[in-house]
PDB file of C-alpha atoms in Angstrom:
ATOM      1  CA  UNK A  27     -37.193 165.718 110.166  1.00 83.00           C
ATOM      2  CA  UNK A  28     -33.721 164.202 110.187  1.00 77.00           C
ATOM      3  CA  UNK A  29     -33.849 163.557 106.412  1.00 80.00           C
ATOM      4  CA  UNK A  30     -34.895 167.130 105.761  1.00 74.00           C
ATOM      5  CA  UNK A  31     -32.107 168.739 107.833  1.00 66.00           C
ATOM      6  CA  UNK A  32     -29.829 166.583 110.061  1.00 67.00           C
ATOM      7  CA  UNK A  33     -28.297 169.610 111.827  1.00 56.00           C
ATOM      8  CA  UNK A  34     -31.677 171.169 112.575  1.00 64.00           C
ATOM      9  CA  UNK A  35     -32.891 167.773 113.817  1.00 72.00           C
ATOM     10  CA  UNK A  36     -30.042 167.508 116.332  1.00 65.00           C
ATOM     11  CA  UNK A  37     -30.438 171.115 117.403  1.00 59.00           C
ATOM     12  CA  UNK A  38     -34.256 171.348 117.650  1.00 67.00           C
ATOM     13  CA  UNK A  39     -35.471 167.756 118.235  1.00 80.00           C
ATOM     14  CA  UNK A  40     -32.579 166.316 120.244  1.00 76.00           C
ATOM     15  CA  UNK A  41     -31.773 169.689 121.860  1.00 69.00           C
ATOM     16  CA  UNK A  42     -28.067 169.386 121.142  1.00 62.00           C
ATOM     17  CA  UNK A  43     -25.998 172.577 120.931  1.00 57.00           C
ATOM     18  CA  UNK A  44     -24.212 173.115 117.655  1.00 52.00           C
ATOM     19  CA  UNK A  45     -20.591 174.199 117.297  1.00 56.00           C
ATOM     20  CA  UNK A  46     -20.229 177.948 116.763  1.00 57.00           C
ATOM     21  CA  UNK A  47     -17.542 178.833 114.219  1.00 58.00           C
ATOM     22  CA  UNK A  48     -16.097 182.305 113.873  1.00 69.00           C
ATOM     23  CA  UNK A  49     -13.015 183.890 112.344  1.00 78.00           C
ATOM     24  CA  UNK A  50     -10.358 184.652 114.950  1.00 86.00           C
ATOM     25  CA  UNK A  51      -8.121 187.199 113.201  1.00 92.00           C
ATOM     26  CA  UNK A  52      -9.965 189.840 111.191  1.00 92.00           C
ATOM     27  CA  UNK A  53      -8.567 191.430 108.073  1.00 93.00           C
ATOM     28  CA  UNK A  54      -8.553 194.779 109.809  1.00 94.00           C
ATOM     29  CA  UNK A  55      -6.343 193.465 112.619  1.00 94.00           C
ATOM     30  CA  UNK A  56      -3.937 191.964 110.132  1.00 96.00           C
ATOM     31  CA  UNK A  57      -3.760 195.209 108.186  1.00 96.00           C
ATOM     32  CA  UNK A  58      -2.878 197.037 111.397  1.00 95.00           C
ATOM     33  CA  UNK A  59      -0.090 194.524 112.069  1.00 97.00           C
ATOM     34  CA  UNK A  60       1.403 194.703 108.551  1.00 97.00           C
ATOM     35  CA  UNK A  61       0.827 198.372 107.716  1.00 95.00           C
ATOM     36  CA  UNK A  62       4.126 200.054 106.801  1.00 95.00           C
ATOM     37  CA  UNK A  63       6.097 196.882 107.416  1.00 96.00           C
ATOM     38  CA  UNK A  64       8.678 195.468 104.955  1.00 96.00           C
ATOM     39  CA  UNK A  65       8.159 192.420 102.787  1.00 95.00           C
ATOM     40  CA  UNK A  66      11.746 191.203 103.167  1.00 94.00           C
ATOM     41  CA  UNK A  67      13.672 190.204 106.260  1.00 95.00           C
ATOM     42  CA  UNK A  68      14.867 192.862 108.658  1.00 96.00           C
ATOM     43  CA  UNK A  69      18.564 193.340 109.263  1.00 95.00           C
ATOM     44  CA  UNK A  70      20.217 191.930 112.371  1.00 96.00           C
ATOM     45  CA  UNK A  71      20.469 194.349 115.292  1.00 94.00           C
ATOM     46  CA  UNK A  72      22.902 193.325 118.082  1.00 92.00           C
ATOM     47  CA  UNK A  73      20.759 195.176 120.673  1.00 89.00           C
ATOM     48  CA  UNK A  74      17.825 192.762 120.297  1.00 92.00           C
ATOM     49  CA  UNK A  75      17.095 189.411 121.856  1.00 92.00           C
ATOM     50  CA  UNK A  76      15.834 187.234 119.015  1.00 95.00           C
ATOM     51  CA  UNK A  77      13.592 184.196 119.279  1.00 96.00           C
ATOM     52  CA  UNK A  78      12.847 181.643 116.556  1.00 97.00           C
ATOM     53  CA  UNK A  79      10.195 178.977 115.982  1.00 97.00           C
ATOM     54  CA  UNK A  80       9.519 176.230 113.476  1.00 95.00           C
ATOM     55  CA  UNK A  81       6.423 174.272 112.500  1.00 92.00           C
ATOM     56  CA  UNK A  82       7.876 171.099 110.966  1.00 91.00           C
ATOM     57  CA  UNK A  83       6.015 168.984 108.417  1.00 82.00           C
ATOM     58  CA  UNK A  84       7.126 166.695 105.643  1.00 73.00           C
ATOM     59  CA  UNK A  85       4.137 165.321 103.697  1.00 71.00           C
ATOM     60  CA  UNK A  86       1.112 167.447 102.884  1.00 70.00           C
ATOM     61  CA  UNK A  87       1.791 170.470 105.098  1.00 79.00           C
ATOM     62  CA  UNK A  88       4.503 173.112 104.842  1.00 88.00           C
ATOM     63  CA  UNK A  89       7.657 173.429 106.951  1.00 93.00           C
ATOM     64  CA  UNK A  90       7.664 177.003 108.267  1.00 95.00           C
ATOM     65  CA  UNK A  91      10.264 179.036 110.177  1.00 97.00           C
ATOM     66  CA  UNK A  92      10.217 182.544 111.686  1.00 98.00           C
ATOM     67  CA  UNK A  93      12.267 184.890 113.865  1.00 98.00           C
ATOM     68  CA  UNK A  94      10.939 187.669 116.153  1.00 97.00           C
ATOM     69  CA  UNK A  95      12.303 190.239 118.603  1.00 96.00           C
ATOM     70  CA  UNK A  96      10.655 192.496 121.158  1.00 95.00           C
ATOM     71  CA  UNK A  97      10.602 196.307 121.251  1.00 93.00           C
ATOM     72  CA  UNK A  98       9.166 198.282 124.183  1.00 91.00           C
ATOM     73  CA  UNK A  99       7.233 200.668 121.913  1.00 90.00           C
ATOM     74  CA  UNK A 100       6.054 198.108 119.348  1.00 92.00           C
ATOM     75  CA  UNK A 101       5.764 194.761 121.111  1.00 94.00           C
ATOM     76  CA  UNK A 102       6.809 191.546 119.302  1.00 96.00           C
ATOM     77  CA  UNK A 103       8.210 192.317 115.852  1.00 97.00           C
ATOM     78  CA  UNK A 104       8.697 189.760 113.076  1.00 98.00           C
ATOM     79  CA  UNK A 105      12.138 189.882 111.448  1.00 98.00           C
ATOM     80  CA  UNK A 106      12.228 186.847 109.194  1.00 98.00           C
ATOM     81  CA  UNK A 107       9.910 184.182 107.774  1.00 97.00           C
ATOM     82  CA  UNK A 108      10.472 181.288 105.370  1.00 96.00           C
ATOM     83  CA  UNK A 109       8.561 178.175 104.405  1.00 94.00           C
ATOM     84  CA  UNK A 110       9.140 175.097 102.323  1.00 94.00           C
ATOM     85  CA  UNK A 111       6.312 173.423 100.365  1.00 90.00           C
ATOM     86  CA  UNK A 112       6.329 169.736  99.392  1.00 86.00           C
ATOM     87  CA  UNK A 113       6.078 169.064  95.707  1.00 82.00           C
ATOM     88  CA  UNK A 114       3.343 166.828  94.291  1.00 74.00           C
ATOM     89  CA  UNK A 115       3.553 163.294  95.678  1.00 73.00           C
ATOM     90  CA  UNK A 116       6.940 164.009  97.280  1.00 81.00           C
ATOM     91  CA  UNK A 117       7.944 164.426 100.911  1.00 85.00           C
ATOM     92  CA  UNK A 118      10.084 167.231 102.237  1.00 88.00           C
ATOM     93  CA  UNK A 119      13.638 166.221 103.184  1.00 90.00           C
ATOM     94  CA  UNK A 120      14.439 167.712 106.625  1.00 90.00           C
ATOM     95  CA  UNK A 121      18.229 167.668 106.168  1.00 93.00           C
ATOM     96  CA  UNK A 122      18.589 170.491 103.586  1.00 94.00           C
ATOM     97  CA  UNK A 123      15.838 172.451 105.357  1.00 94.00           C
ATOM     98  CA  UNK A 124      17.679 172.299 108.668  1.00 95.00           C
ATOM     99  CA  UNK A 125      20.876 173.323 106.887  1.00 97.00           C
ATOM    100  CA  UNK A 126      19.112 176.498 105.845  1.00 97.00           C
ATOM    101  CA  UNK A 127      17.587 177.009 109.259  1.00 97.00           C
ATOM    102  CA  UNK A 128      21.075 176.749 110.795  1.00 97.00           C
ATOM    103  CA  UNK A 129      22.447 179.514 108.553  1.00 97.00           C
ATOM    104  CA  UNK A 130      19.446 181.769 109.152  1.00 97.00           C
ATOM    105  CA  UNK A 131      19.718 181.272 112.937  1.00 97.00           C
ATOM    106  CA  UNK A 132      23.391 182.082 112.794  1.00 96.00           C
ATOM    107  CA  UNK A 133      22.754 185.312 110.889  1.00 97.00           C
ATOM    108  CA  UNK A 134      20.627 186.508 113.851  1.00 97.00           C
ATOM    109  CA  UNK A 135      23.037 185.286 116.542  1.00 95.00           C
ATOM    110  CA  UNK A 136      20.875 182.294 117.516  1.00 96.00           C
ATOM    111  CA  UNK A 137      21.618 178.660 118.250  1.00 95.00           C
ATOM    112  CA  UNK A 138      18.165 177.626 119.438  1.00 95.00           C
ATOM    113  CA  UNK A 139      14.679 177.398 117.925  1.00 96.00           C
ATOM    114  CA  UNK A 140      11.286 176.530 119.446  1.00 95.00           C
ATOM    115  CA  UNK A 141       8.993 173.897 117.978  1.00 93.00           C
ATOM    116  CA  UNK A 142       5.846 171.959 118.772  1.00 82.00           C
ATOM    117  CA  UNK A 143       6.106 168.243 119.627  1.00 72.00           C
ATOM    118  CA  UNK A 144       5.709 166.843 116.124  1.00 69.00           C
ATOM    119  CA  UNK A 145       8.524 164.362 115.369  1.00 70.00           C
ATOM    120  CA  UNK A 146      10.624 166.287 117.861  1.00 85.00           C
ATOM    121  CA  UNK A 147      13.173 163.644 118.866  1.00 88.00           C
ATOM    122  CA  UNK A 148      14.378 162.921 115.323  1.00 89.00           C
ATOM    123  CA  UNK A 149      14.517 166.625 114.512  1.00 91.00           C
ATOM    124  CA  UNK A 150      16.449 167.381 117.684  1.00 93.00           C
ATOM    125  CA  UNK A 151      19.180 164.925 116.731  1.00 93.00           C
ATOM    126  CA  UNK A 152      19.415 166.360 113.205  1.00 94.00           C
ATOM    127  CA  UNK A 153      19.693 169.854 114.739  1.00 95.00           C
ATOM    128  CA  UNK A 154      22.432 168.796 117.179  1.00 95.00           C
ATOM    129  CA  UNK A 155      24.413 167.467 114.232  1.00 95.00           C
ATOM    130  CA  UNK A 156      24.245 171.054 112.908  1.00 96.00           C
ATOM    131  CA  UNK A 157      25.241 172.714 116.202  1.00 96.00           C
ATOM    132  CA  UNK A 158      21.909 174.187 117.154  1.00 96.00           C
ATOM    133  CA  UNK A 159      19.071 173.116 119.491  1.00 95.00           C
ATOM    134  CA  UNK A 160      15.359 172.547 119.027  1.00 95.00           C
ATOM    135  CA  UNK A 161      13.286 173.044 122.189  1.00 94.00           C
ATOM    136  CA  UNK A 162       9.804 171.548 122.296  1.00 91.00           C
ATOM    137  CA  UNK A 163       6.706 173.492 123.346  1.00 89.00           C
ATOM    138  CA  UNK A 164       3.768 171.215 124.159  1.00 82.00           C
ATOM    139  CA  UNK A 165       0.819 172.976 122.513  1.00 79.00           C
ATOM    140  CA  UNK A 166      -2.115 171.322 124.258  1.00 77.00           C
ATOM    141  CA  UNK A 167      -5.682 172.469 123.660  1.00 74.00           C
ATOM    142  CA  UNK A 168      -5.711 174.789 126.677  1.00 80.00           C
ATOM    143  CA  UNK A 169      -2.201 176.201 126.252  1.00 83.00           C
ATOM    144  CA  UNK A 170      -2.835 176.814 122.552  1.00 86.00           C
ATOM    145  CA  UNK A 171      -6.060 178.729 123.253  1.00 87.00           C
ATOM    146  CA  UNK A 172      -4.284 180.832 125.907  1.00 89.00           C
ATOM    147  CA  UNK A 173      -1.320 181.593 123.641  1.00 91.00           C
ATOM    148  CA  UNK A 174      -3.527 182.463 120.654  1.00 91.00           C
ATOM    149  CA  UNK A 175      -5.728 184.631 122.889  1.00 90.00           C
ATOM    150  CA  UNK A 176      -2.721 186.654 124.077  1.00 92.00           C
ATOM    151  CA  UNK A 177      -1.594 187.109 120.469  1.00 94.00           C
ATOM    152  CA  UNK A 178      -5.088 188.281 119.507  1.00 93.00           C
ATOM    153  CA  UNK A 179      -5.126 190.810 122.344  1.00 93.00           C
ATOM    154  CA  UNK A 180      -1.760 192.169 121.235  1.00 94.00           C
ATOM    155  CA  UNK A 181      -3.136 192.576 117.708  1.00 94.00           C
ATOM    156  CA  UNK A 182      -6.107 194.519 119.060  1.00 93.00           C
ATOM    157  CA  UNK A 183      -3.742 196.769 121.015  1.00 94.00           C
ATOM    158  CA  UNK A 184      -1.573 197.201 117.891  1.00 95.00           C
ATOM    159  CA  UNK A 185       1.311 195.618 119.716  1.00 94.00           C
ATOM    160  CA  UNK A 186       2.362 193.136 117.006  1.00 96.00           C
ATOM    161  CA  UNK A 187       4.316 193.928 113.823  1.00 97.00           C
ATOM    162  CA  UNK A 188       4.377 191.318 111.026  1.00 97.00           C
ATOM    163  CA  UNK A 189       6.143 191.213 107.695  1.00 97.00           C
ATOM    164  CA  UNK A 190       3.954 191.708 104.644  1.00 96.00           C
ATOM    165  CA  UNK A 191       3.784 188.126 103.452  1.00 96.00           C
ATOM    166  CA  UNK A 192       0.778 187.144 101.322  1.00 95.00           C
ATOM    167  CA  UNK A 193       0.408 183.499 102.384  1.00 95.00           C
ATOM    168  CA  UNK A 194       0.893 184.449 106.023  1.00 96.00           C
ATOM    169  CA  UNK A 195      -1.787 187.131 105.796  1.00 96.00           C
ATOM    170  CA  UNK A 196      -4.263 184.747 104.187  1.00 95.00           C
ATOM    171  CA  UNK A 197      -3.691 182.034 106.788  1.00 94.00           C
ATOM    172  CA  UNK A 198      -4.387 184.390 109.652  1.00 95.00           C
ATOM    173  CA  UNK A 199      -7.662 185.641 108.172  1.00 93.00           C
ATOM    174  CA  UNK A 200      -8.866 182.038 107.588  1.00 92.00           C
ATOM    175  CA  UNK A 201      -8.139 180.678 111.082  1.00 92.00           C
ATOM    176  CA  UNK A 202     -11.324 179.619 112.864  1.00 87.00           C
ATOM    177  CA  UNK A 203     -12.292 179.651 116.526  1.00 84.00           C
ATOM    178  CA  UNK A 204     -14.748 176.836 117.188  1.00 79.00           C
ATOM    179  CA  UNK A 205     -16.906 176.775 120.348  1.00 75.00           C
ATOM    180  CA  UNK A 206     -17.991 173.225 121.025  1.00 70.00           C
ATOM    181  CA  UNK A 207     -21.228 172.158 122.670  1.00 62.00           C
ATOM    182  CA  UNK A 208     -19.381 171.375 125.925  1.00 62.00           C
ATOM    183  CA  UNK A 209     -17.824 174.829 126.087  1.00 63.00           C
ATOM    184  CA  UNK A 210     -14.498 173.630 124.696  1.00 75.00           C
ATOM    185  CA  UNK A 211     -12.650 175.948 122.322  1.00 76.00           C
ATOM    186  CA  UNK A 212     -10.691 174.729 119.332  1.00 80.00           C
ATOM    187  CA  UNK A 213      -8.515 176.832 117.036  1.00 85.00           C
ATOM    188  CA  UNK A 214      -7.715 175.461 113.604  1.00 81.00           C
ATOM    189  CA  UNK A 215      -7.634 176.123 109.904  1.00 84.00           C
ATOM    190  CA  UNK A 216     -10.596 175.175 107.704  1.00 84.00           C
ATOM    191  CA  UNK A 217     -10.472 171.730 106.122  1.00 83.00           C
ATOM    192  CA  UNK A 218      -7.905 171.766 103.316  1.00 82.00           C
ATOM    193  CA  UNK A 219      -6.195 174.916 104.586  1.00 86.00           C
ATOM    194  CA  UNK A 220      -2.912 175.387 106.506  1.00 88.00           C
ATOM    195  CA  UNK A 221      -2.032 177.063 109.790  1.00 90.00           C
ATOM    196  CA  UNK A 222       1.772 176.710 109.865  1.00 92.00           C
ATOM    197  CA  UNK A 223       2.482 180.445 109.512  1.00 95.00           C
ATOM    198  CA  UNK A 224       0.033 181.212 112.316  1.00 94.00           C
ATOM    199  CA  UNK A 225       1.483 178.553 114.624  1.00 94.00           C
ATOM    200  CA  UNK A 226       5.114 179.694 114.308  1.00 95.00           C
ATOM    201  CA  UNK A 227       4.210 183.397 114.596  1.00 97.00           C
ATOM    202  CA  UNK A 228       2.194 182.909 117.758  1.00 96.00           C
ATOM    203  CA  UNK A 229       4.866 180.723 119.328  1.00 95.00           C
ATOM    204  CA  UNK A 230       7.796 182.992 118.446  1.00 96.00           C
ATOM    205  CA  UNK A 231       5.919 186.145 119.434  1.00 96.00           C
ATOM    206  CA  UNK A 232       5.013 184.691 122.827  1.00 94.00           C
ATOM    207  CA  UNK A 233       8.673 183.828 123.500  1.00 94.00           C
ATOM    208  CA  UNK A 234       9.818 187.268 122.333  1.00 94.00           C
ATOM    209  CA  UNK A 235       7.346 188.830 124.737  1.00 89.00           C
ATOM    210  CA  UNK A 236       8.560 186.559 127.522  1.00 87.00           C
ATOM    211  CA  UNK A 237      12.254 187.376 127.059  1.00 80.00           C
ATOM    212  CA  UNK A 238      11.609 191.089 126.560  1.00 70.00           C
ATOM    213  CA  UNK A 239      14.063 193.702 125.495  1.00 59.00           C
ATOM    214  CA  UNK A 240      17.684 193.845 126.611  1.00 53.00           C
ATOM    215  CA  UNK A 241      19.876 196.601 125.242  1.00 50.00           C
ATOM    216  CA  UNK A 242      23.512 195.705 125.252  1.00 49.00           C
ATOM    217  CA  UNK A 243      25.889 198.222 126.911  1.00 45.00           C
ATOM    218  CA  UNK A 244      27.919 200.403 124.534  1.00 50.00           C
ATOM    219  CA  UNK A 245      31.447 199.325 123.706  1.00 57.00           C
ATOM    220  CA  UNK A 246      34.045 201.061 125.927  1.00 57.00           C
ATOM    221  CA  UNK A 247      35.790 203.937 124.165  1.00 63.00           C
ATOM    222  CA  UNK A 248      39.544 204.479 124.115  1.00 69.00           C
ATOM    223  CA  UNK A 249      40.352 207.203 126.678  1.00 69.00           C
ATOM    224  CA  UNK A 250      41.839 210.450 125.376  1.00 72.00           C
ATOM    225  CA  UNK A 251      45.383 211.557 126.448  1.00 73.00           C
ATOM    226  CA  UNK A 252      43.813 214.076 128.824  1.00 69.00           C
ATOM    227  CA  UNK A 253      41.662 211.388 130.431  1.00 70.00           C
ATOM    228  CA  UNK A 254      44.679 209.108 130.780  1.00 72.00           C
ATOM    229  CA  UNK A 255      46.696 211.857 132.542  1.00 74.00           C
ATOM    230  CA  UNK A 256      43.762 212.683 134.836  1.00 73.00           C
ATOM    231  CA  UNK A 257      43.410 208.984 135.720  1.00 76.00           C
ATOM    232  CA  UNK A 258      47.127 208.876 136.713  1.00 76.00           C
ATOM    233  CA  UNK A 259      46.758 212.030 138.844  1.00 75.00           C
ATOM    234  CA  UNK A 260      43.662 210.659 140.634  1.00 75.00           C
ATOM    235  CA  UNK A 261      45.415 207.334 141.200  1.00 75.00           C
ATOM    236  CA  UNK A 262      48.399 209.065 142.802  1.00 74.00           C
ATOM    237  CA  UNK A 263      46.074 211.241 144.953  1.00 66.00           C
ATOM    238  CA  UNK A 264      44.213 208.160 146.191  1.00 70.00           C
ATOM    239  CA  UNK A 265      47.474 206.399 146.954  1.00 68.00           C
ATOM    240  CA  UNK A 266      48.696 209.412 148.964  1.00 65.00           C
ATOM    241  CA  UNK A 267      45.434 209.529 150.884  1.00 59.00           C
ATOM    242  CA  UNK A 268      45.771 205.837 151.749  1.00 61.00           C
ATOM    243  CA  UNK A 269      49.354 206.317 152.951  1.00 61.00           C
ATOM    244  CA  UNK A 270      48.930 209.571 154.984  1.00 56.00           C
ATOM    245  CA  UNK A 271      45.268 209.630 155.758  1.00 52.00           C
ATOM    246  CA  UNK A 272      44.772 213.108 154.172  1.00 51.00           C
ATOM    247  CA  UNK A 273      44.999 214.832 150.791  1.00 47.00           C
TER     248      UNK A 273
END
C-alpha cells in the first residue's frame, strides 16, 4: 500500500492527518484592493503619518521596501513600493540599496523603517551611518498568523488599498495557508516562489493601522489690519478691567 500511494498509506493505514493547503488571498480580494489605484507612487501629503517596512535579502530572494499611511475612510493605503532583484549568481549589495531607501524615506518625511529579524544588526549599523533607523519586528509563527489574519480581514472589509503592481499581485494570490496535523498554521509561498512583497505590505499596513490618522493643524494666518486693531482694543479693555474691576 505504501508503494502504491505513500500519502494515502499514512492517511488511511497509519491514521495520520495530512496537511491542508489553501490559498489565503483570493484574486477577487486583490482586485478589490487594487481597483482604481495608481501604478506609480503617491505624492507626499504632510497630513499623513507614514510607516515603512523592508524585507531584506541578498542572495536568492528580493530586497523589498514599501510605505503606507492610514485614512479613516479607506484604512491602510499603500503609497510606495520598490524591490531589488539579485542578478544570476550575484548577491545584492546592501549599501546602494540602503542609500536609495534613505532618499525614499526622506521624501515621505520618515527616518525609521520596520523590518523582520533577518541580519538585523548589520543592517541597523548601515542604516545609522545613513541617518535613519531600522526597527526589528520579531515575526514568530503565532504573531505572523495573527498579523496576516488581520490583513486578510481588512481585505474582506475593503479596508486596504494597494498600488497596482504586477509582481505584488501575483505573490499575494500564490500565498498558501497550511494547516498542519497538530493544528498549527503556517503561511508561506509555494516552493520556488517569493513572499517579500506580502511580508512588507502586511507589516507596514499593521503599523499604519496602529498609528492611525493624525491631521496636522492648519498654519496660522497673518491677521488682517482690522483683526490687529480689534486685538489692541480687547487688550486695553482687559487691562482696564484688571485695574478697576469693571468695564
